[in-house]
Coordinates of C-alpha atoms and ligand atoms in Angstrom, one line a residue:
M1 CA 0.0 0.0 0.0
P2 CA 1.6 3.3 -1.0
E3 CA 2.3 5.8 1.8
R4 CA -0.3 8.4 2.2
L5 CA 0.3 11.8 0.6
R6 CA 1.9 13.9 3.2
L7 CA 0.7 17.3 4.2
G8 CA 3.2 19.9 5.4
V9 CA 1.5 22.8 7.0
N10 CA 3.2 26.2 6.4
I11 CA 2.7 28.5 9.4
D12 CA 4.4 31.6 8.0
H13 CA 1.1 33.6 7.9
V14 CA 0.3 32.9 11.6
A15 CA 3.5 35.0 12.2
T16 CA 2.3 37.6 9.6
I17 CA -0.8 38.2 11.7
R18 CA 1.2 38.3 14.9
N19 CA 3.7 40.7 13.4
A20 CA 1.0 43.1 12.3
R21 CA 0.8 44.2 15.9
G22 CA 4.1 43.1 17.3
G23 CA 3.7 41.0 20.5
L24 CA 3.2 37.3 20.8
H25 CA -0.2 36.5 19.5
P26 CA -1.0 34.4 17.5
D27 CA 1.9 32.1 18.2
P28 CA 3.2 30.0 15.3
L29 CA 4.4 27.3 17.7
R30 CA 0.9 26.9 19.0
A31 CA -0.4 26.7 15.4
A32 CA 2.3 24.0 14.7
L33 CA 1.2 21.9 17.7
L34 CA -2.4 22.3 16.7
A35 CA -1.6 21.3 13.1
A36 CA 0.1 18.2 14.3
A37 CA -3.0 17.3 16.3
A38 CA -5.2 18.0 13.2
G39 CA -3.3 15.5 11.0
A40 CA -0.4 17.4 9.5
D41 CA 2.7 15.3 8.7
G42 CA 5.2 18.1 8.9
I43 CA 5.6 21.8 9.6
T44 CA 7.1 24.2 7.2
A45 CA 8.4 27.7 8.0
H46 CA 10.2 30.2 5.8
L47 CA 12.8 32.3 7.6
R48 CA 13.0 35.3 5.2
E49 CA 16.0 37.5 5.0
D50 CA 13.8 40.5 6.0
R51 CA 12.1 38.4 8.8
R52 CA 8.7 39.7 7.6
H53 CA 6.9 36.7 9.2
I54 CA 8.8 33.9 10.9
S55 CA 11.5 35.1 13.3
D56 CA 14.7 33.5 14.5
D57 CA 13.1 32.8 17.8
D58 CA 10.2 31.0 16.0
I59 CA 12.7 28.7 14.3
A60 CA 14.4 28.0 17.7
A61 CA 11.1 27.3 19.4
L62 CA 9.8 25.0 16.5
S63 CA 13.1 23.1 16.4
E64 CA 13.0 22.5 20.1
K65 CA 9.3 21.8 20.7
I66 CA 7.6 20.1 17.8
A67 CA 7.6 16.4 17.3
L68 CA 6.8 16.6 13.6
P69 CA 9.5 17.0 11.0
L70 CA 10.4 20.7 10.5
N71 CA 11.0 21.8 6.9
L72 CA 12.9 25.1 6.9
E73 CA 12.5 27.1 3.7
M74 CA 15.5 29.3 3.1
A75 CA 17.3 31.3 0.6
A76 CA 20.8 30.1 -0.4
T77 CA 22.7 32.6 1.7
D78 CA 25.5 32.1 4.3
E79 CA 23.3 33.5 7.1
M80 CA 20.5 31.0 6.4
L81 CA 23.0 28.1 6.0
Q82 CA 24.4 28.9 9.5
I83 CA 20.9 29.0 11.0
A84 CA 20.0 25.7 9.4
L85 CA 23.2 24.0 10.6
R86 CA 22.6 25.3 14.1
H87 CA 19.0 24.0 14.3
R88 CA 19.3 21.0 12.0
P89 CA 15.7 20.8 10.8
H90 CA 14.6 17.5 9.2
A91 CA 14.6 19.2 5.8
A92 CA 15.6 22.5 4.2
C93 CA 13.9 23.7 1.1
I94 CA 16.0 26.1 -0.9
V95 CA 13.9 28.8 -2.4
P96 CA 14.6 31.9 -4.5
E97 CA 14.1 35.1 -2.5
K98 CA 13.6 38.7 -3.7
R99 CA 13.2 41.4 -1.1
N100 CA 10.4 43.2 -2.9
E101 CA 8.2 40.2 -3.8
V102 CA 5.0 39.6 -1.9
T103 CA 5.6 35.8 -2.0
T104 CA 8.0 33.3 -3.7
E105 CA 7.1 34.2 -7.2
G106 CA 8.7 31.4 -9.2
G107 CA 11.0 28.5 -8.8
L108 CA 14.7 28.5 -8.2
D109 CA 16.8 28.7 -11.3
A110 CA 18.9 25.7 -10.2
A111 CA 20.1 25.1 -13.8
A112 CA 21.7 28.6 -14.0
Q113 CA 22.9 28.6 -10.4
M114 CA 24.5 25.2 -10.2
N115 CA 27.9 26.5 -9.1
S116 CA 26.6 28.8 -6.4
L117 CA 24.1 26.2 -5.1
R118 CA 26.4 23.2 -4.8
R119 CA 28.0 24.3 -1.6
F120 CA 24.6 24.7 0.1
V121 CA 23.3 21.4 -1.0
D122 CA 26.5 19.7 0.1
E123 CA 26.8 21.3 3.5
L124 CA 23.1 20.7 4.3
G125 CA 23.4 17.2 3.1
M126 CA 26.5 16.5 5.2
A127 CA 24.6 17.7 8.2
E128 CA 21.9 15.1 7.4
I129 CA 19.3 17.7 6.5
R130 CA 17.2 16.6 3.7
V131 CA 17.6 19.1 0.9
S132 CA 14.9 20.1 -1.4
L133 CA 15.0 22.6 -4.3
F134 CA 11.8 24.6 -5.0
V135 CA 11.7 24.6 -8.8
D136 CA 9.4 25.1 -11.7
A137 CA 8.4 21.8 -13.4
E138 CA 11.0 22.1 -16.1
G139 CA 13.3 19.3 -17.3
R140 CA 16.4 21.3 -17.0
Q141 CA 15.6 22.3 -13.4
L142 CA 15.0 18.7 -12.4
E143 CA 18.2 17.6 -14.1
A144 CA 20.1 20.3 -12.3
A145 CA 18.6 19.2 -9.0
K146 CA 19.8 15.7 -9.8
R147 CA 23.2 16.8 -10.7
L148 CA 23.5 18.8 -7.6
G149 CA 22.7 15.7 -5.5
A150 CA 19.5 17.2 -3.9
P151 CA 17.3 14.2 -2.9
V152 CA 14.1 16.2 -3.2
V153 CA 12.4 18.7 -5.5
E154 CA 9.3 20.7 -4.7
L155 CA 7.4 21.8 -7.8
H156 CA 6.0 25.3 -7.8
T157 CA 2.3 25.1 -8.3
G158 CA 1.7 28.9 -8.3
A159 CA 1.2 29.2 -12.1
Y160 CA -1.3 26.4 -12.1
C161 CA -3.3 27.9 -9.2
E162 CA -3.2 31.4 -10.8
A163 CA -4.4 30.0 -14.1
W164 CA -7.2 28.1 -12.3
I165 CA -8.4 31.3 -10.5
E166 CA -8.0 33.5 -13.6
H167 CA -9.4 31.3 -16.3
G168 CA -11.2 28.4 -14.5
P169 CA -10.4 24.7 -13.9
E170 CA -11.0 23.5 -17.4
A171 CA -9.3 26.4 -19.3
E172 CA -6.5 25.6 -21.7
Q173 CA -4.0 27.5 -19.6
T174 CA -4.9 25.6 -16.4
L175 CA -4.8 22.2 -18.1
A176 CA -1.4 23.1 -19.7
E177 CA 0.0 24.1 -16.3
L178 CA -1.4 20.9 -14.8
E179 CA 0.1 18.8 -17.5
R180 CA 3.5 20.5 -17.0
L181 CA 3.3 19.5 -13.3
R182 CA 2.3 16.0 -14.1
S183 CA 5.2 15.5 -16.5
G184 CA 7.6 17.2 -14.1
A185 CA 6.5 14.9 -11.3
A186 CA 6.9 11.8 -13.5
M187 CA 10.4 13.0 -14.6
A188 CA 11.4 13.7 -11.0
E189 CA 10.6 10.1 -10.1
E190 CA 12.5 8.8 -13.2
L191 CA 15.5 10.7 -12.0
G192 CA 15.2 9.2 -8.5
L193 CA 14.1 12.5 -6.9
E194 CA 11.4 12.6 -4.2
C195 CA 8.7 15.0 -5.5
H196 CA 6.8 17.5 -3.4
A197 CA 4.6 20.3 -4.6
G198 CA 3.1 23.5 -3.3
H199 CA 2.3 27.2 -3.5
G200 CA -1.2 28.7 -3.7
L201 CA -3.1 25.5 -3.2
T202 CA -6.7 25.6 -2.0
F203 CA -9.5 23.1 -1.4
D204 CA -10.5 23.7 -5.1
T205 CA -7.0 23.6 -6.7
V206 CA -5.6 20.7 -4.6
P207 CA -7.4 17.6 -6.0
P208 CA -5.7 17.4 -9.4
I209 CA -2.3 17.9 -7.7
A210 CA -3.1 15.3 -5.0
A211 CA -4.0 12.9 -7.8
I212 CA -0.5 13.0 -9.3
P213 CA 0.9 9.7 -8.2
N214 CA 4.5 10.7 -8.1
V215 CA 3.9 13.5 -5.7
V216 CA 4.5 12.4 -2.1
E217 CA 4.1 15.7 -0.2
L218 CA 2.2 19.0 -0.4
N219 CA 3.1 22.1 1.4
I220 CA 0.2 24.4 2.0
G221 CA 0.1 27.6 4.1
H222 CA -1.6 30.8 3.2
Y223 CA -5.0 29.3 2.3
L224 CA -5.2 27.3 5.5
V225 CA -4.4 30.3 7.7
G226 CA -7.0 32.3 5.7
E227 CA -9.6 29.5 6.1
A228 CA -8.8 29.3 9.8
I229 CA -10.5 32.7 10.2
F230 CA -13.8 31.2 9.1
S231 CA -13.7 27.6 10.3
G232 CA -10.7 27.3 12.7
L233 CA -7.2 25.9 11.9
D234 CA -8.1 22.4 13.1
S235 CA -11.1 22.2 10.8
A236 CA -9.3 23.8 7.8
I237 CA -6.4 21.3 8.1
K238 CA -8.7 18.3 8.6
R239 CA -10.7 19.3 5.5
M240 CA -7.6 19.8 3.4
R241 CA -6.4 16.3 4.5
A242 CA -9.8 14.8 3.5
V243 CA -9.8 16.5 0.1
M244 CA -6.2 15.4 -0.6
D245 CA -6.9 11.8 0.6
K246 CA -10.1 11.6 -1.5
A247 CA -8.4 12.8 -4.7
R248 CA -5.4 10.4 -4.2
A249 CA -7.7 7.5 -3.5
E250 CA -9.8 8.2 -6.6
A251 CA -6.7 8.5 -8.7
L252 CA -5.4 5.2 -7.5
G253 CA -8.7 3.5 -8.3
P254 CA -10.3 0.5 -6.7
R255 CA -7.8 -1.9 -5.3
T256 CA -8.1 -5.6 -5.2
A257 CA -7.6 -7.3 -1.8
Ligands
PXP301 N1 6.2 25.6 -0.7 C1 7.2 26.6 -0.8 C2 8.5 26.2 -1.2 C3 6.9 27.9 -0.5 O1 7.8 28.9 -0.6 C4 5.6 28.2 -0.1 C5 5.2 29.6 0.3 O2 6.0 30.0 1.4 C6 4.6 27.2 0.0 C7 5.0 25.9 -0.3 C8 3.2 27.4 0.5 O3 2.6 28.3 -0.3 P1 1.1 28.9 0.2 O4 1.4 29.7 1.4 O5 0.7 29.7 -1.0 O6 0.3 27.7 0.4

């Protein structure tokens, strides 16, 4: 029986709300503990260079106090490398970072930055941190990840989600983006890379991604924190889990005993 599709809950935007007023509430650690109880398989947090949401203290608290695997999203900078080596999270996902962007706009150009990325992948790997590269679903990026020795890639689902919202689920643009993700995930598996996906996923956009058999983990944040305003974080996470599990089960089809 294949392992269930894992859900990594990204808690960055709990910190965004806290930071809107300074102070301590709402606490990302409390959200992480609640996410674990609601069925998350991992916690993801992005320590940005400008510390706009997650702080150094949050990473320290999460590293110390959660039982679930922590996935630290980080830019390939010496500062972030030192922080990762200090806290030794289960995984580190290297993401591109621009100071002025609202969110991570596209995948890492691993193919163009092979030389500068190699040191980060090597040092994190030597510290037994599972390295993942956040890339667009393009053959040359997946090949670069393989050549760099990263064991995991996370496919950026932002373009698919944007097409879905702008043009609808059946539109040519949406289906083309979905197909790109499907082939990317299949190619990742052929290359021996573990394949994750995330960015912009919602209850509506997640089923086709959860149905891609080569994807083993989804990382979802902003939508869950937004939904938590209406239904509570526990309920939002449980519903996301149920939607993902249903889509994956339907994709696998009926199984014989
Ligand atoms: N995966 C990666 C690598 C990300 O950078 C982000 C955003 O921080 C996510 C997943 C989650 O995206 P969202 O918050 O849109 O669900």
